[in-house]
Coordinates of C-alpha atoms in Angstrom, one line a residue:
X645 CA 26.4 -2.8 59.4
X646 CA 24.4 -2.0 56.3
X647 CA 26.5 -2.5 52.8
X648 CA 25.3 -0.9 50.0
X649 CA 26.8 -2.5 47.0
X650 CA 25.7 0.1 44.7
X651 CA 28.7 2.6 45.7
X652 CA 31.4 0.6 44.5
X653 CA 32.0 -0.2 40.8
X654 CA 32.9 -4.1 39.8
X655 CA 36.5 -3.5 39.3
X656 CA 36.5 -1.9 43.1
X657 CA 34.7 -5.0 43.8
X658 CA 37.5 -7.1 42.6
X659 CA 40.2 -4.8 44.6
X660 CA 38.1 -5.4 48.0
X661 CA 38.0 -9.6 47.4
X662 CA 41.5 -9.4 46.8
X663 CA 41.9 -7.6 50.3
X664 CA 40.0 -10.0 51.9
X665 CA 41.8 -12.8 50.9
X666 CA 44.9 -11.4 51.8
X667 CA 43.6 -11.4 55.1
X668 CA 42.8 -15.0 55.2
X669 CA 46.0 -15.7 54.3
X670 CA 46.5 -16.0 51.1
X671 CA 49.3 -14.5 48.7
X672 CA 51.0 -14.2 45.2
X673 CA 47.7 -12.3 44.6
X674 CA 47.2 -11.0 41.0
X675 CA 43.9 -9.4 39.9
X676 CA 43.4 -10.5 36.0
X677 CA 40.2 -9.0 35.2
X678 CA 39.2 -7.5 31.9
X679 CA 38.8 -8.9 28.6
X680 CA 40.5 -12.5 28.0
X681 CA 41.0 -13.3 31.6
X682 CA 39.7 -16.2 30.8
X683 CA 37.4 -16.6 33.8
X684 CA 40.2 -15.9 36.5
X685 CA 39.4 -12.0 38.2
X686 CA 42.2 -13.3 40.9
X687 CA 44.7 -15.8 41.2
X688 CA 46.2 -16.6 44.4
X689 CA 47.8 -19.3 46.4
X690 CA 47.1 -20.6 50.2
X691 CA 49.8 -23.0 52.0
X692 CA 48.1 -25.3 54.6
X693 CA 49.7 -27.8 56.8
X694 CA 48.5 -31.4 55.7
X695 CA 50.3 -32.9 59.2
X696 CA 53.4 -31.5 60.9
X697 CA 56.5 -30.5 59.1
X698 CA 54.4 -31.6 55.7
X699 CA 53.3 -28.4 53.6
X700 CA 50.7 -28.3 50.3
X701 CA 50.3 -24.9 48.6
X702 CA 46.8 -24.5 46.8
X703 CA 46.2 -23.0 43.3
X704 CA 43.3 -20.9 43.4
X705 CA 41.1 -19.1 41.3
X706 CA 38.6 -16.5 42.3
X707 CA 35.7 -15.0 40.3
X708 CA 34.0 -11.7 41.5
X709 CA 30.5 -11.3 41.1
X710 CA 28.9 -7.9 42.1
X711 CA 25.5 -8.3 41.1
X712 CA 22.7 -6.3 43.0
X713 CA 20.3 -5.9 40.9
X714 CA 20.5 -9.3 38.8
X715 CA 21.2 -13.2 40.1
X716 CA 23.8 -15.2 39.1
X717 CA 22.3 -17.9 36.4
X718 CA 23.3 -21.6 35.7
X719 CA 24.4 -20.2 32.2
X720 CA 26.9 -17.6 33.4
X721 CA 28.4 -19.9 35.5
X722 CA 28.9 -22.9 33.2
X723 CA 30.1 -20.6 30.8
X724 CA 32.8 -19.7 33.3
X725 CA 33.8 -22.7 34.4
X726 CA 33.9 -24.3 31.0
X727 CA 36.8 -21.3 30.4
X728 CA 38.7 -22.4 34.3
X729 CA 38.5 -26.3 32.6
X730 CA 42.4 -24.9 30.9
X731 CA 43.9 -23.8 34.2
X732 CA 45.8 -26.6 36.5
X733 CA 44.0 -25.5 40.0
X734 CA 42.9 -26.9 43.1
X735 CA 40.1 -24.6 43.8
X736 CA 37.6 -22.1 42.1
X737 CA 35.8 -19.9 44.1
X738 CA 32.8 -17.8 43.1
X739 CA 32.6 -14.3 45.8
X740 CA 28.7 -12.7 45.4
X741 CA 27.2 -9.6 46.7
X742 CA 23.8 -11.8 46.6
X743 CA 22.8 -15.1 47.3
X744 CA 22.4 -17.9 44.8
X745 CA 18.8 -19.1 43.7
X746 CA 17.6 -22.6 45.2
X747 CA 18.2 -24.1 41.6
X748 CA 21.7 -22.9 40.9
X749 CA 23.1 -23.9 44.1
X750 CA 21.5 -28.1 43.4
X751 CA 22.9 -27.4 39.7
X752 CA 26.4 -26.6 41.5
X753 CA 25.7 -29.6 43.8
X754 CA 25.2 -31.8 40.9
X755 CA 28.1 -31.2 38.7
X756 CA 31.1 -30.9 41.5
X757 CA 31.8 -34.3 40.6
X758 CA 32.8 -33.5 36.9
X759 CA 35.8 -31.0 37.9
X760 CA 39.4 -31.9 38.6
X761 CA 38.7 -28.9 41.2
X762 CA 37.3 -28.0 44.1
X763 CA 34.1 -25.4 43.6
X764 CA 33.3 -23.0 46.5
X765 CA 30.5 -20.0 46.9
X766 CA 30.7 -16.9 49.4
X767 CA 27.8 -15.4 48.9
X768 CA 26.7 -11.9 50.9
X769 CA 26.7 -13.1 54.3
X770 CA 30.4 -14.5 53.6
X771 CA 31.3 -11.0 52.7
X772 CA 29.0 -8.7 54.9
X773 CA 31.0 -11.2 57.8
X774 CA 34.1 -10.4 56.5
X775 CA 33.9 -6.8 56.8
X776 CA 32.7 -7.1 60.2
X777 CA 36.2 -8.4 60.8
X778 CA 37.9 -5.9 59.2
X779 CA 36.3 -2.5 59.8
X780 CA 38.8 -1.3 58.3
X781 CA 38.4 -2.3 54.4
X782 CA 34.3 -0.9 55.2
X783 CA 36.0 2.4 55.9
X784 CA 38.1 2.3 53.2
X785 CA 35.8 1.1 50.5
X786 CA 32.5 2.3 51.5
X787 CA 33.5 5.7 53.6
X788 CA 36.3 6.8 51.5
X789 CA 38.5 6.7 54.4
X790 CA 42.3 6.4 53.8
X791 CA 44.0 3.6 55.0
X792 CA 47.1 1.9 56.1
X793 CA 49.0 0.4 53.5
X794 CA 51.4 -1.8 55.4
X795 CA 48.5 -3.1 57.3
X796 CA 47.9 -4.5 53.9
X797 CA 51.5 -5.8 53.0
X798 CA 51.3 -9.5 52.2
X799 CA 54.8 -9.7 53.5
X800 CA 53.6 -11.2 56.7
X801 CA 52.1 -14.0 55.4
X802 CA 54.9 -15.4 53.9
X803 CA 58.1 -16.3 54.6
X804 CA 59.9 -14.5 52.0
X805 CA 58.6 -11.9 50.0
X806 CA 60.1 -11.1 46.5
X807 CA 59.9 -8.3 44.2
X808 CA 60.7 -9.4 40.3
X809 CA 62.8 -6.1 38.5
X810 CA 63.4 -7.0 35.2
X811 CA 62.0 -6.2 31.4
X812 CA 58.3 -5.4 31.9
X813 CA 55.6 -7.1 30.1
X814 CA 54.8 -6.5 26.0
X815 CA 51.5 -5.3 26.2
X816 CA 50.1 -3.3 28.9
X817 CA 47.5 -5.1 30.9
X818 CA 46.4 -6.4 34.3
X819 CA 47.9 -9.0 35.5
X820 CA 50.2 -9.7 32.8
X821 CA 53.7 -10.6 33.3
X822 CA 56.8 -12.4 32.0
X823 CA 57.5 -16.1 30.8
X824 CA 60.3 -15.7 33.7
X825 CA 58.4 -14.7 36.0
X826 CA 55.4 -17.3 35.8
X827 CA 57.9 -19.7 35.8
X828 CA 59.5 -18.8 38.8
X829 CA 56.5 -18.4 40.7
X830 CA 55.5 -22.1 39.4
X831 CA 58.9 -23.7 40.1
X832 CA 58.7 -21.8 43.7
X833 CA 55.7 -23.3 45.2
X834 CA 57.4 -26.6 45.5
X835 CA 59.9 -25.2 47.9
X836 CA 60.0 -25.6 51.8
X837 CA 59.3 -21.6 52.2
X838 CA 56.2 -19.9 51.6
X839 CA 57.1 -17.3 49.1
X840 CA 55.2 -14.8 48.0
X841 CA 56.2 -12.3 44.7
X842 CA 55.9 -8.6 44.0
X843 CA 55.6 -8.5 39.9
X844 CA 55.7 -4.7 38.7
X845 CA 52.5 -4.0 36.1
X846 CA 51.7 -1.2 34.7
X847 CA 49.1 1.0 36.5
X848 CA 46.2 1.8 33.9
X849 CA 43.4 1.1 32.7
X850 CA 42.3 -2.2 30.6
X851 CA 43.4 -1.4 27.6
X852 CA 46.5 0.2 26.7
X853 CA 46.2 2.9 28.9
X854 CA 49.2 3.9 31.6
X855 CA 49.0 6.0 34.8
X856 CA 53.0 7.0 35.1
X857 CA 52.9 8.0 38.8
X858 CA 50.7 5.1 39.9
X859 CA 53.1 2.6 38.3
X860 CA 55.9 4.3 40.0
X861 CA 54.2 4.8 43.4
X862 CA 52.9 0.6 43.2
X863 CA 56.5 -0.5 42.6
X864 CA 58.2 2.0 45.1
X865 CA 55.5 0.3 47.4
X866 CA 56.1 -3.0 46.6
X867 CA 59.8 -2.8 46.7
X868 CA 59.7 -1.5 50.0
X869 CA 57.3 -4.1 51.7
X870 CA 59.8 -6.6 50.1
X871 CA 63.0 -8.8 51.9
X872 CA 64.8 -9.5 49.0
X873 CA 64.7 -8.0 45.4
X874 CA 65.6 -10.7 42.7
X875 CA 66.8 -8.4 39.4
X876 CA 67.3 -10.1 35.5
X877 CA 68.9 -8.4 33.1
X878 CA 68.5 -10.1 29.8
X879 CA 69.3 -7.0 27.4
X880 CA 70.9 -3.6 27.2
X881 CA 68.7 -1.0 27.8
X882 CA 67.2 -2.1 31.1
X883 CA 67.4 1.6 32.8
X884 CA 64.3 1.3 34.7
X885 CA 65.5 -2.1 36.3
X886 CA 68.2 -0.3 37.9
X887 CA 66.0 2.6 38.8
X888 CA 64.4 -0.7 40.9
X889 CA 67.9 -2.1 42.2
X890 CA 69.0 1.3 43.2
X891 CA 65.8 2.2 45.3
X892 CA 66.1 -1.7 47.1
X893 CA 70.0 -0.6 47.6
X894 CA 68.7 2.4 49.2
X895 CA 66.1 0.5 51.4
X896 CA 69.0 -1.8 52.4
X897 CA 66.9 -4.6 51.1
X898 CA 68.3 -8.1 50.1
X899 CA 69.5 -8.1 46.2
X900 CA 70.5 -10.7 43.8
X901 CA 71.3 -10.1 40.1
X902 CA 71.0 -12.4 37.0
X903 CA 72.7 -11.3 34.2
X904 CA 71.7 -13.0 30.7
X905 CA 74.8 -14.5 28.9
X906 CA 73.8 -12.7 26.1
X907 CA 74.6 -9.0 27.0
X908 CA 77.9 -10.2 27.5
X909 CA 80.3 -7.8 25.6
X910 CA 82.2 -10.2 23.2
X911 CA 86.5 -9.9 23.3
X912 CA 87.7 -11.5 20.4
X913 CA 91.0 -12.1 22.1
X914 CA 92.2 -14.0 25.0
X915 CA 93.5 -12.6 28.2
X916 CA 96.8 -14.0 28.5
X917 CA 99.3 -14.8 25.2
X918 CA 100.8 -17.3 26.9
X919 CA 100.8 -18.8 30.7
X920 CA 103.2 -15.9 31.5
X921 CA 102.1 -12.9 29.8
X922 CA 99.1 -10.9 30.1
X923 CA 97.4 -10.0 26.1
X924 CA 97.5 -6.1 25.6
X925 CA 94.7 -5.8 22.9
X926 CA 92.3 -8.2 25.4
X927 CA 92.7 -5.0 27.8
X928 CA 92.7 -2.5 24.9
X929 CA 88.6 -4.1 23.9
X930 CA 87.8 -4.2 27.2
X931 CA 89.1 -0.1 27.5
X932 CA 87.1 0.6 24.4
X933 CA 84.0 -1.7 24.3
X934 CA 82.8 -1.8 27.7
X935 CA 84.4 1.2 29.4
X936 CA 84.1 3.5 26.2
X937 CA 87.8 5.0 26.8
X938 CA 91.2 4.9 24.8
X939 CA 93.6 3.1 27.6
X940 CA 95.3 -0.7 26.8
X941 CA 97.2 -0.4 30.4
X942 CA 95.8 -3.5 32.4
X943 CA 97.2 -1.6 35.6
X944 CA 94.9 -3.0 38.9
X945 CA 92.2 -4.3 36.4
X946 CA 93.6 -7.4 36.1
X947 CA 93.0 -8.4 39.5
X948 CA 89.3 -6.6 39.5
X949 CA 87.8 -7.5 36.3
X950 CA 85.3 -10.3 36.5
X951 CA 82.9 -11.8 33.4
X952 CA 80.1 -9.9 35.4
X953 CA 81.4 -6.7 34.5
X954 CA 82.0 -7.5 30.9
X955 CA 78.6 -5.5 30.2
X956 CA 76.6 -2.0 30.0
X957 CA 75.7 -2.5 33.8
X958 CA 79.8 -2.7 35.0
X959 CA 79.5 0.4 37.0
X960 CA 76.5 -0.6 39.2
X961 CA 77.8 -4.5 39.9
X962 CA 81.0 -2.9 40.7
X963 CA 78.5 -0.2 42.9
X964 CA 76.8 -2.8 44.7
X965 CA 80.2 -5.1 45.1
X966 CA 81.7 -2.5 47.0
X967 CA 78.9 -0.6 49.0
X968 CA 76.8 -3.9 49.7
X969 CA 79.4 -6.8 49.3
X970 CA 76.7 -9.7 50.3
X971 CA 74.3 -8.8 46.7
X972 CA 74.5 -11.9 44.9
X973 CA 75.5 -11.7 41.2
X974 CA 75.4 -14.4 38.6
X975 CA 76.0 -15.2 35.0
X976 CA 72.9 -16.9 32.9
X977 CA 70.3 -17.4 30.1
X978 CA 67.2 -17.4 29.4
X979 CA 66.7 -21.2 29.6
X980 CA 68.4 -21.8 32.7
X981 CA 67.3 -18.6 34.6
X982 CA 64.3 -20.1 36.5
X983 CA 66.5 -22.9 37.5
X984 CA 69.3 -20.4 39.0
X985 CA 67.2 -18.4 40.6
X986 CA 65.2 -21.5 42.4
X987 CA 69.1 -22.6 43.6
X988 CA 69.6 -19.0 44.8
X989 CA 66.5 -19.8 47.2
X990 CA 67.1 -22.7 48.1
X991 CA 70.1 -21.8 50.3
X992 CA 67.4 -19.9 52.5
X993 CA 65.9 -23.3 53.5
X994 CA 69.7 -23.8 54.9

């Protein structure tokens, strides 16, 4: 098999290590390249087995190096891993399309011992190897030829796979994503399951730039390749987050809800006057603020109405409740959301 590494571009580069490492088994894969990645291209995580029934998941990061005409020197790569110093990882590893110089790899050898991490290089014949293996991704990335997509699903790798709907990030750029989410993914590593997560981003360029259908088509993708669909609604106006609830619905996929405290539509009156008698202007709020009609009869409603429905989303938890009665739904806030959620997951170690 001869490569040439002048048909692909660096940021097709990056897309092909993070396919290989998939296939070694790693997940929560999230390609950060562009300006102010701060020397992370990839991040990823790897679960090994230290001794039976005793897990250890690995913090990685991965820099991509497609250089064909030039060699990697000392000075780029202390420059990058002076910028990894900030990150709490376990290892850093360097992928190359050529092989180091004799006097960067003792430079490497020498200064190992200075880093709280481990420092790896896959040079060419690491890569030319792995493509070998998988004839597949040289199709793919070197032929043009389409591939499978669910051969690619991380999904089998772990043993629960997540996708995050919920508020998308402020600014559009790889590998961005919400103080929520990082958290969760953090917090979730020191659980018994290996759990990988799905976090929509917007398809685009580096910049500012978004491709519509590509950010649909990644998250339809995503979502479907998914067990269970974890949803936080923390304001309002949240309509593509049920776009993402609806489509899981429709997949019959696994769904549980965390609804933020404060979209809680407020009642300024209590629910009963008295131990024996039901409050007519609690129902009349509820008629007007949250349903948007003219009705103060508390009829069946009584019985139904929970705090979950006391927001803009009533008719879809009430949806869901009655068309797939085992989606989990919970009250929460923003400081305590993380916590929930890891709770929620801990009953599938059960």
């Amino acid at each position: 098999m001869t490569v040439n590494w002048d048909k692909i571009s660096p940021e097709r580069f990056e897309q092909l290590c993070s396919d290989i490492m998939r296939s070694e088994g790693f997940y929560n894969i999230r390609r950060m390249g562009g300006s102010g990645d701060r020397g992370r291209d990839i991040t990823a995580q790897k679960q090994t087995q230290l001794f039976f029934g005793s897990k250890e998941t690995q913090n990685w990061i991965i820099q991509c190096k497609r250089l064909v005409k030039t060699n990697l020197s000392i000075d780029d790569l202390s420059s990058e891993l002076n910028k990894v110093r900030m990150h709490k990882i376990d290892y850093y590893l360097v992928i190359l399309s050529n092989t180091l110089k004799p006097n960067v790899v003792d430079w490497i050898n020498g200064i190992r011992k200075d880093f709280p991490f481990k420092i790896l290089v896959n040079d060419i014949d690491w890569l030319e190897s792995q493509l070998k293996r998988e004839p597949s991704l040289y199709k793919f990335y070197f032929e043009n030829e389409e591939r499978n997509e669910q051969i690619y699903s991380i999904k089998n790798s772990t043993d629960l796979q997540i996708y995050t709907a919920g508020k998308m990030p402020s600014v559009a750029l790889r590998g961005e994503i919400t103080k929520w989410r990082y958290d969760l993914e953090v917090d979730s590593s020191k659980l018994k399951n290996k759990i990988g997560f799905y976090h929509p981003e917007f398809a685009g360029c580096d910049h500012t730039g978004i491709y519509l259908s590509e950010t649909v088509q990644s998250d339809f993708r995503m979502i479907s390749q998914s067990n269970l669909l974890i949803a936080y609604l923390e304001d309002k106006q949240q309509f593509g987050t049920i776009t993402e609830i609806m489509i899981a619905y429709s997949m019959n996929k696994q769904i549980a809800i965390f609804i933020d405290e404060s979209i809680k539509t407020e009642i300024t009156v209590p629910e009963m006057e008295n131990e024996n008698s039901v409050n007519s202007e609690y129902y009349e709020q509820v008629y007007d603020k949250v349903f948007k009609t003219n009705h103060s009869c508390p009829c069946d409603l009584m019985n139904e109405l929970k705090p979950i429905h006391l927001n803009e989303y009533w008719f879809m938890i009430e949806f869901l409740s009655i068309r797939q009665p085992d989606t989990f739904i919970k009250m929460t806030n923003s400081a305590n959301v993380t916590k929930d959620i890891i709770e929620y997951l801990e009953e599938f170690e059960k």
